[in-house]
CSV table of C-alpha atoms in Angstrom, one decimal:
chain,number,residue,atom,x,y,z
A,20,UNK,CA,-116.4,-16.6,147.5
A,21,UNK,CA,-113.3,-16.1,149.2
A,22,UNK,CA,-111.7,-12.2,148.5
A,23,UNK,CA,-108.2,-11.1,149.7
A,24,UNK,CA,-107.7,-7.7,151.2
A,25,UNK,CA,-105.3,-5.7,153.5
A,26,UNK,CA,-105.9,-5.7,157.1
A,27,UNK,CA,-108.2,-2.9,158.8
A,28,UNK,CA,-106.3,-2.1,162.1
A,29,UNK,CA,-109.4,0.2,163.0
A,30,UNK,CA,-111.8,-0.4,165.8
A,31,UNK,CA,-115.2,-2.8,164.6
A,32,UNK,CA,-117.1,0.3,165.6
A,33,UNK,CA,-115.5,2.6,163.7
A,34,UNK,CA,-115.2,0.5,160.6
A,35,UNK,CA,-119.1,0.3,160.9
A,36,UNK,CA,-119.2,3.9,161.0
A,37,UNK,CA,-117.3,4.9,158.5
A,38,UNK,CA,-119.1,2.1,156.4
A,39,UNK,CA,-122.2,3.4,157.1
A,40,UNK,CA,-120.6,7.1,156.0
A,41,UNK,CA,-119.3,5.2,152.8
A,42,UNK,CA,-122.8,4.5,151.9
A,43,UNK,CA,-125.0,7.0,152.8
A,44,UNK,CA,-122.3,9.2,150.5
A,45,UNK,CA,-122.8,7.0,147.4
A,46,UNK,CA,-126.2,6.9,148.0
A,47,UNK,CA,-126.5,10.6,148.2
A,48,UNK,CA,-124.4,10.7,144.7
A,49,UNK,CA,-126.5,8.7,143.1
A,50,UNK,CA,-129.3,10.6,144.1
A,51,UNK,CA,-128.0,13.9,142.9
A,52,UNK,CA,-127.1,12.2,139.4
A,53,UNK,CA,-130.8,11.0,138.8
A,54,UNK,CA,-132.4,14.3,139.7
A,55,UNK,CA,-129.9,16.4,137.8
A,56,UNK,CA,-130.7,14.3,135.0
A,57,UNK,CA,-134.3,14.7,135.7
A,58,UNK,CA,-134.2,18.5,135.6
A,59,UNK,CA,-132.5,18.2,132.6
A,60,UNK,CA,-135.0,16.4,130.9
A,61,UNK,CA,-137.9,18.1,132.2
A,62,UNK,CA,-136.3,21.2,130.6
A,63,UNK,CA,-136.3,19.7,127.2
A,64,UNK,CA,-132.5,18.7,126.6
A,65,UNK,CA,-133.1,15.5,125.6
A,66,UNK,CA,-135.8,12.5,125.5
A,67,UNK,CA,-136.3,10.3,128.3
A,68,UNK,CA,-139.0,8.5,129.0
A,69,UNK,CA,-137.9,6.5,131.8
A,70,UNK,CA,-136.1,8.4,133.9
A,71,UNK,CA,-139.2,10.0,135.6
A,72,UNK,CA,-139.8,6.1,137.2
A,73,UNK,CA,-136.4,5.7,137.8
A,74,UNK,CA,-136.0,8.7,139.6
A,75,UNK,CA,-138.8,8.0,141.9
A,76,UNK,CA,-137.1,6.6,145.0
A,77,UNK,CA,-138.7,8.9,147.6
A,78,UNK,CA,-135.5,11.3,146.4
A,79,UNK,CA,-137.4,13.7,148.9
A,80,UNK,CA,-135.8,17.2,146.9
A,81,UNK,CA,-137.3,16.7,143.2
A,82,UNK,CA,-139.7,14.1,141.4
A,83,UNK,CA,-142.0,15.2,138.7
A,84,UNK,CA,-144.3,13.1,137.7
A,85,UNK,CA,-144.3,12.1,133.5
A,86,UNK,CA,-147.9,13.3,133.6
A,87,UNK,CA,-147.7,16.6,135.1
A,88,UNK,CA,-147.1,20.3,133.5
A,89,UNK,CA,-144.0,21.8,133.1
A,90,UNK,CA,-144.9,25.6,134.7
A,91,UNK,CA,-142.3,27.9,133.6
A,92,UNK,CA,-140.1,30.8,135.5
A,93,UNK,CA,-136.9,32.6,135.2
A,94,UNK,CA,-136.1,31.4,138.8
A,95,UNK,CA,-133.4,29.3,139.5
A,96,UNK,CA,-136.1,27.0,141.8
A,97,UNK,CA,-139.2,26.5,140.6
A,98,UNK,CA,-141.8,24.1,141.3
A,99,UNK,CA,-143.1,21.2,139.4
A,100,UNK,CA,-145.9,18.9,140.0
A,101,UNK,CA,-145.7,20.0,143.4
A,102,UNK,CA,-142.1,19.7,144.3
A,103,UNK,CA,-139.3,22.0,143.1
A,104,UNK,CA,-136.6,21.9,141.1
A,105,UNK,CA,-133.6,23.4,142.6
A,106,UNK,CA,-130.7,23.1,139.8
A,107,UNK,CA,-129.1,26.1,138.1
A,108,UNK,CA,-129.2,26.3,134.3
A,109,UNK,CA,-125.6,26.0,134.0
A,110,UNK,CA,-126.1,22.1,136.2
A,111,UNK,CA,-128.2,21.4,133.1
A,112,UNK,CA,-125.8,21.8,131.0
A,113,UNK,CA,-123.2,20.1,131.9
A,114,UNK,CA,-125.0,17.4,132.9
A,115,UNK,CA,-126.6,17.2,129.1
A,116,UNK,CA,-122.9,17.8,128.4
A,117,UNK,CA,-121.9,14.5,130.4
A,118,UNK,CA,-125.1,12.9,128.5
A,119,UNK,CA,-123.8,13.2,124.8
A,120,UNK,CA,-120.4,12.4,125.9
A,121,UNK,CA,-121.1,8.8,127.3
A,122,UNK,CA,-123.9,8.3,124.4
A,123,UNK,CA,-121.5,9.0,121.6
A,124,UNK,CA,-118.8,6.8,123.2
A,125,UNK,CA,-121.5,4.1,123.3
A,126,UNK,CA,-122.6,4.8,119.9
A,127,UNK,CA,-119.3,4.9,118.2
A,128,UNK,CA,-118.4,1.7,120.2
A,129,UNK,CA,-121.3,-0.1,119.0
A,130,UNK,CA,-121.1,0.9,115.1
A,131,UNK,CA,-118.0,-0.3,115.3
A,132,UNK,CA,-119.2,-4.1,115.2
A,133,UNK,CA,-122.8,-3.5,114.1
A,134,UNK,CA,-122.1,-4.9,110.8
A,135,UNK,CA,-120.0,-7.7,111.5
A,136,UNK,CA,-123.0,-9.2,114.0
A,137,UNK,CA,-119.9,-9.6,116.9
A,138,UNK,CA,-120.9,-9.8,120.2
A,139,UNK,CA,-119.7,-7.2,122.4
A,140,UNK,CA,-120.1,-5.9,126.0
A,141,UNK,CA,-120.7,-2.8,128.0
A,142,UNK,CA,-119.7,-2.4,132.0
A,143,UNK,CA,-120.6,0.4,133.2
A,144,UNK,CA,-118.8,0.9,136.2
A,145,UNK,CA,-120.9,3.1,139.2
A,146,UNK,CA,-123.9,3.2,137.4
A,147,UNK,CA,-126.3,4.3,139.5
A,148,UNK,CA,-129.6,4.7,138.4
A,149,UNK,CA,-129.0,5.9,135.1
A,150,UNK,CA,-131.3,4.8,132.3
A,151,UNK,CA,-128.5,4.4,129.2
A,152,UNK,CA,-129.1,1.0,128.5
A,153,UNK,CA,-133.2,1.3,128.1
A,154,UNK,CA,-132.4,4.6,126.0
A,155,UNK,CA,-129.9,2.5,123.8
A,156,UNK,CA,-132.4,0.0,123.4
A,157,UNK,CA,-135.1,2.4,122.6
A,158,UNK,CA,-132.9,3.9,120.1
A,159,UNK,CA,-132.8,6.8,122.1
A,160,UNK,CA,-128.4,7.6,122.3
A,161,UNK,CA,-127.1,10.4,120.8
A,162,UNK,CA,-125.3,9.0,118.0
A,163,UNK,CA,-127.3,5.5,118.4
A,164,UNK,CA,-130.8,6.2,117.0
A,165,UNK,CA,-130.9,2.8,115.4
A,166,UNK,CA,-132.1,0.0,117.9
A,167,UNK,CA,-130.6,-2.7,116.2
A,168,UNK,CA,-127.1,-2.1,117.5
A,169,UNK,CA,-128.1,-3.3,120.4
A,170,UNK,CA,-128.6,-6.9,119.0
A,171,UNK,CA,-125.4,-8.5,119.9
A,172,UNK,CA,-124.8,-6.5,123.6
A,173,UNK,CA,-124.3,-7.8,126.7
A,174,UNK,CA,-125.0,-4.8,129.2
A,175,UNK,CA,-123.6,-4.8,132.7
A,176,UNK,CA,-124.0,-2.7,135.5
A,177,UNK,CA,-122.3,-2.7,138.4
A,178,UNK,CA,-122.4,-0.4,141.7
A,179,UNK,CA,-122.9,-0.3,145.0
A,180,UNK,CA,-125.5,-3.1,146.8
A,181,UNK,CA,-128.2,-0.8,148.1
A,182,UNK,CA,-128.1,1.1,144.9
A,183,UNK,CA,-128.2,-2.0,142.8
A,184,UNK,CA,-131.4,-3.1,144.6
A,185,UNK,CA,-133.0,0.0,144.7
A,186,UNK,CA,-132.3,0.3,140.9
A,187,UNK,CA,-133.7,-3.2,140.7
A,188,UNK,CA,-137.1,-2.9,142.7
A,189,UNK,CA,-137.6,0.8,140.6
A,190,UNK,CA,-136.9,-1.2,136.8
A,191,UNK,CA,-139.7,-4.0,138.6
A,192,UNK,CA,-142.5,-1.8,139.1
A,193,UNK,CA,-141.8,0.4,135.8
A,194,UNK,CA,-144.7,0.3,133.9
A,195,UNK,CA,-143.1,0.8,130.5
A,196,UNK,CA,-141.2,-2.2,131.3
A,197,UNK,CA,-141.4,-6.0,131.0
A,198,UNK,CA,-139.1,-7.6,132.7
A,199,UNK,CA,-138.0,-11.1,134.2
A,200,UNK,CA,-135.2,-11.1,137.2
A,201,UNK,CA,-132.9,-13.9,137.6
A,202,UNK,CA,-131.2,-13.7,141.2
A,203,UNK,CA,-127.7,-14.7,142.5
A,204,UNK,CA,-126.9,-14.4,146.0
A,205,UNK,CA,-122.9,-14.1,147.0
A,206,UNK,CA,-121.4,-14.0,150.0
A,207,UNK,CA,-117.7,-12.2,150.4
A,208,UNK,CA,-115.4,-13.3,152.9
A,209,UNK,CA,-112.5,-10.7,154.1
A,210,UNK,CA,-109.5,-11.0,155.8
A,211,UNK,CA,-110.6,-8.8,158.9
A,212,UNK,CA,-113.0,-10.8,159.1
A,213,UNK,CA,-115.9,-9.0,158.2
A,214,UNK,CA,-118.7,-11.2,155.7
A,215,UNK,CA,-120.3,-9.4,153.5
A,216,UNK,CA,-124.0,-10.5,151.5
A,217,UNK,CA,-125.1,-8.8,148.1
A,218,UNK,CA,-127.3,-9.6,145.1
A,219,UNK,CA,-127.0,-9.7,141.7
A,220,UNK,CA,-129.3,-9.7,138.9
A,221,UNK,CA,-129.5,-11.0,135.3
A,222,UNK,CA,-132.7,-9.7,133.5
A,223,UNK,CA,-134.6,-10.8,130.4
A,224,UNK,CA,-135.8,-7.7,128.9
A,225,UNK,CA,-139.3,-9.1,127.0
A,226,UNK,CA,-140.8,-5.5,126.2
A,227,UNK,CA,-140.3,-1.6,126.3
A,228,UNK,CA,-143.0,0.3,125.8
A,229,UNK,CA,-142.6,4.0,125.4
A,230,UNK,CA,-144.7,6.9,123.4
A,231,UNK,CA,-141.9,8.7,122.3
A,232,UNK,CA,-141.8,8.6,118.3
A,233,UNK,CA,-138.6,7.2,117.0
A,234,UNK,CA,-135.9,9.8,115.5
A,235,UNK,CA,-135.3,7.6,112.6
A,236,UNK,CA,-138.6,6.7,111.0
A,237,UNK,CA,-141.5,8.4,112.7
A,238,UNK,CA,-143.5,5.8,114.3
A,239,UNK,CA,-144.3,5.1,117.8
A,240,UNK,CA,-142.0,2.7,119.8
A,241,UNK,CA,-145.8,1.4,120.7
A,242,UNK,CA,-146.8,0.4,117.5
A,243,UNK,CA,-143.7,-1.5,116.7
A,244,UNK,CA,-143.1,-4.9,117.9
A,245,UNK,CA,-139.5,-5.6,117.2
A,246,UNK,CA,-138.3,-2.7,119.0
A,247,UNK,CA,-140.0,-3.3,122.2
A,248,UNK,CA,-140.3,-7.1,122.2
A,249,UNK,CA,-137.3,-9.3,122.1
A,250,UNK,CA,-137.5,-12.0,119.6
A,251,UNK,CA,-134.9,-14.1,121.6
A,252,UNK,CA,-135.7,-14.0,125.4
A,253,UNK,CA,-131.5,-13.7,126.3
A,254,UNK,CA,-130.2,-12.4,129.8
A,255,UNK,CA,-129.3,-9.3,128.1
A,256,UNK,CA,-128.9,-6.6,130.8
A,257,UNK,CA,-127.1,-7.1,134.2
A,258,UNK,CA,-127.7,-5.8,137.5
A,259,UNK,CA,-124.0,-6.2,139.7
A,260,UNK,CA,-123.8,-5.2,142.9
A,261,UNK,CA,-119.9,-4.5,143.9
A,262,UNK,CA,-117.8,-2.3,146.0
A,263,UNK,CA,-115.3,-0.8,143.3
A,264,UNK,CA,-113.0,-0.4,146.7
A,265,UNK,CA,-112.2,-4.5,146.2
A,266,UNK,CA,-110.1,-5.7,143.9
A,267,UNK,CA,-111.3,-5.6,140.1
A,268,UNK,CA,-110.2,-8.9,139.8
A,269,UNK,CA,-113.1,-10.3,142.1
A,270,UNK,CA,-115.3,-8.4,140.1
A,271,UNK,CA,-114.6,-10.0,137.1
A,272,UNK,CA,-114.9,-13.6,139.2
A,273,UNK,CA,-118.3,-12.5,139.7
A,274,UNK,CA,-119.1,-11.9,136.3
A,275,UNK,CA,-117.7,-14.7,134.6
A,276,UNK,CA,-118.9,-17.1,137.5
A,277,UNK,CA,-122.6,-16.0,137.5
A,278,UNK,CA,-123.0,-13.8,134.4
A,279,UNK,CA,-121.6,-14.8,131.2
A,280,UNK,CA,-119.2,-12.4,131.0
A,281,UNK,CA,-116.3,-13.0,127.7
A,282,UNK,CA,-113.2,-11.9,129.2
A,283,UNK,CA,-112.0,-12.7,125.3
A,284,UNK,CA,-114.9,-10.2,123.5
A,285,UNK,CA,-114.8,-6.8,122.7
A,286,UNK,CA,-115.7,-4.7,126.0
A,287,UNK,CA,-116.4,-1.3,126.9
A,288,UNK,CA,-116.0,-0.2,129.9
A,289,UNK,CA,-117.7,3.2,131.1
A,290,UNK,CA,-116.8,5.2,134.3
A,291,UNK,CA,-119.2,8.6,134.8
A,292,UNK,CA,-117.4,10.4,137.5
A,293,UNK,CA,-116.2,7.8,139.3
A,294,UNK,CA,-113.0,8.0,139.9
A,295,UNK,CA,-113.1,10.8,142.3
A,296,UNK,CA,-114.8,9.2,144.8
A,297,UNK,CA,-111.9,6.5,144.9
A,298,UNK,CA,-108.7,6.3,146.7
A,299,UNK,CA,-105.9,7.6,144.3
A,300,UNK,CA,-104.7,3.6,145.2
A,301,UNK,CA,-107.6,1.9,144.3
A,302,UNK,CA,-108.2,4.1,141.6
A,303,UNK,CA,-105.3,3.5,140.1
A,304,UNK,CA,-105.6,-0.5,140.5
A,305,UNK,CA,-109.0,-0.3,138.8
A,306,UNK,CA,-107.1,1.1,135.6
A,307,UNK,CA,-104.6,-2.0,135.5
């Protein structure tokens, strides 16, 4: 796949460097993300039950484990399963802030076609490791508590490649999930001559198990097969690994080429602070 882009005048070494810069950045916002999430949940904001897995990358600053006890202080750094949490009460917040924000935009999204059975998309541009789309189909959104709006979705999400694979390994060896991983390989070709090799991922999603009861009728996802098992086994959920920085229209090559995506269908797309880690250029061409 062959992707146009101005010319880098700047040395090979220096373009290394400040690739190497690039990603160890994203990578260190991704982390932060995750673990503010993390906190949040372990304080009781809101119900997540995967987010302690997908967390557990080796973060080094903060993982509890699902299984062990909250302890409780007034300090703004306490510890937790032997590791300590170092977020302020006011980060909670605004991250559970954030939270509702992107799940009511889902929700309201979603109800909009519920009852007409349409099929509709979700991109969810720099994605990180967030766990919205195993929360939606949990029934688990603010706004969203009814599973069954996530019948007709098509879920992509689309980042950076070490994050995607990361993200990928971490959803593998979840054990509330059941999962099957299709894999495309693609190769990008740029004008300064630099090649570029990332991954993508379309997943069958065959069972979520989780012990959290359900907000709408009381029972345990558990104990209910058609909300953990899917009754079709469709590529729902899509892993995409992309440097915003390129062009949107390669993006869209890429998922139309190897992932189904409708340019025709009704499509929301979802940016959690994104833009601000984009040139005001390339920010502005994503919008278009």
């Amino acid at each position: 796949m062959n992707e146009a882009n101005n010319h880098n005048l700047s040395p090979p070494h220096s373009r290394h460097n400040n690739h190497q810069r690039n990603n160890q950045m994203i990578m260190s916002t991704a982390d932060d993300a995750i673990l503010s999430k993390l906190s949040t949940v372990n304080e009781g904001y809101y119900e997540d039950p995967f987010i302690h897995y997908l967390s557990n990358d080796g973060s080094r600053r903060y993982h509890r484990h699902p299984s062990a006890s909250s302890a409780s202080s007034s300090s703004s750094s306490r510890h937790r399963g032997g590791t300590i949490d170092n977020y302020q009460p006011l980060i909670r917040r605004g991250t559970y802030a954030r939270i509702c924000t992107i799940d009511y935009a889902i929700s309201s999204f979603l109800s909009m076609y519920e009852s007409k059975e349409i099929d509709v998309q979700i991109v969810v541009l720099g994605s990180g490791r967030d766990t919205n789309f195993l929360r939606a189909k949990s029934g688990l959104l603010h706004g969203g508590e009814d599973e069954e709006m996530m019948d007709h979705v098509t879920w992509y999400e689309v980042d950076h490649s070490d994050i995607i694979q990361l993200k990928q390994q971490l959803l593998h060896s979840c054990p509330l999930l059941d999962m099957d991983f299709e894999k495309y390989d693609h190769t990008f070709d740029y004008e300064d001559g630099e090649t570029v090799q990332t991954s993508s991922y379309a997943i069958t999603t065959k069972e979520i198990r989780t012990s959290i009861s359900s907000k709408k009728d009381g029972t345990k996802y558990g104990d209910n097969n058609d909300t953990n098992s899917s009754a079709a086994a469709t590529q729902q959920y899509h892993l995409i690994a992309f440097d915003l920085h390129k062009p949107f229209s390669n993006l869209l090559e890429l998922l139309t080429t190897y992932h189904s995506f409708n340019v025709d269908a009704p499509t929301l797309f979802v940016m959690e602070c994104v833009q601000m880690y984009l040139p005001e250029l390339e920010s502005r061409n994503l919008l278009k």
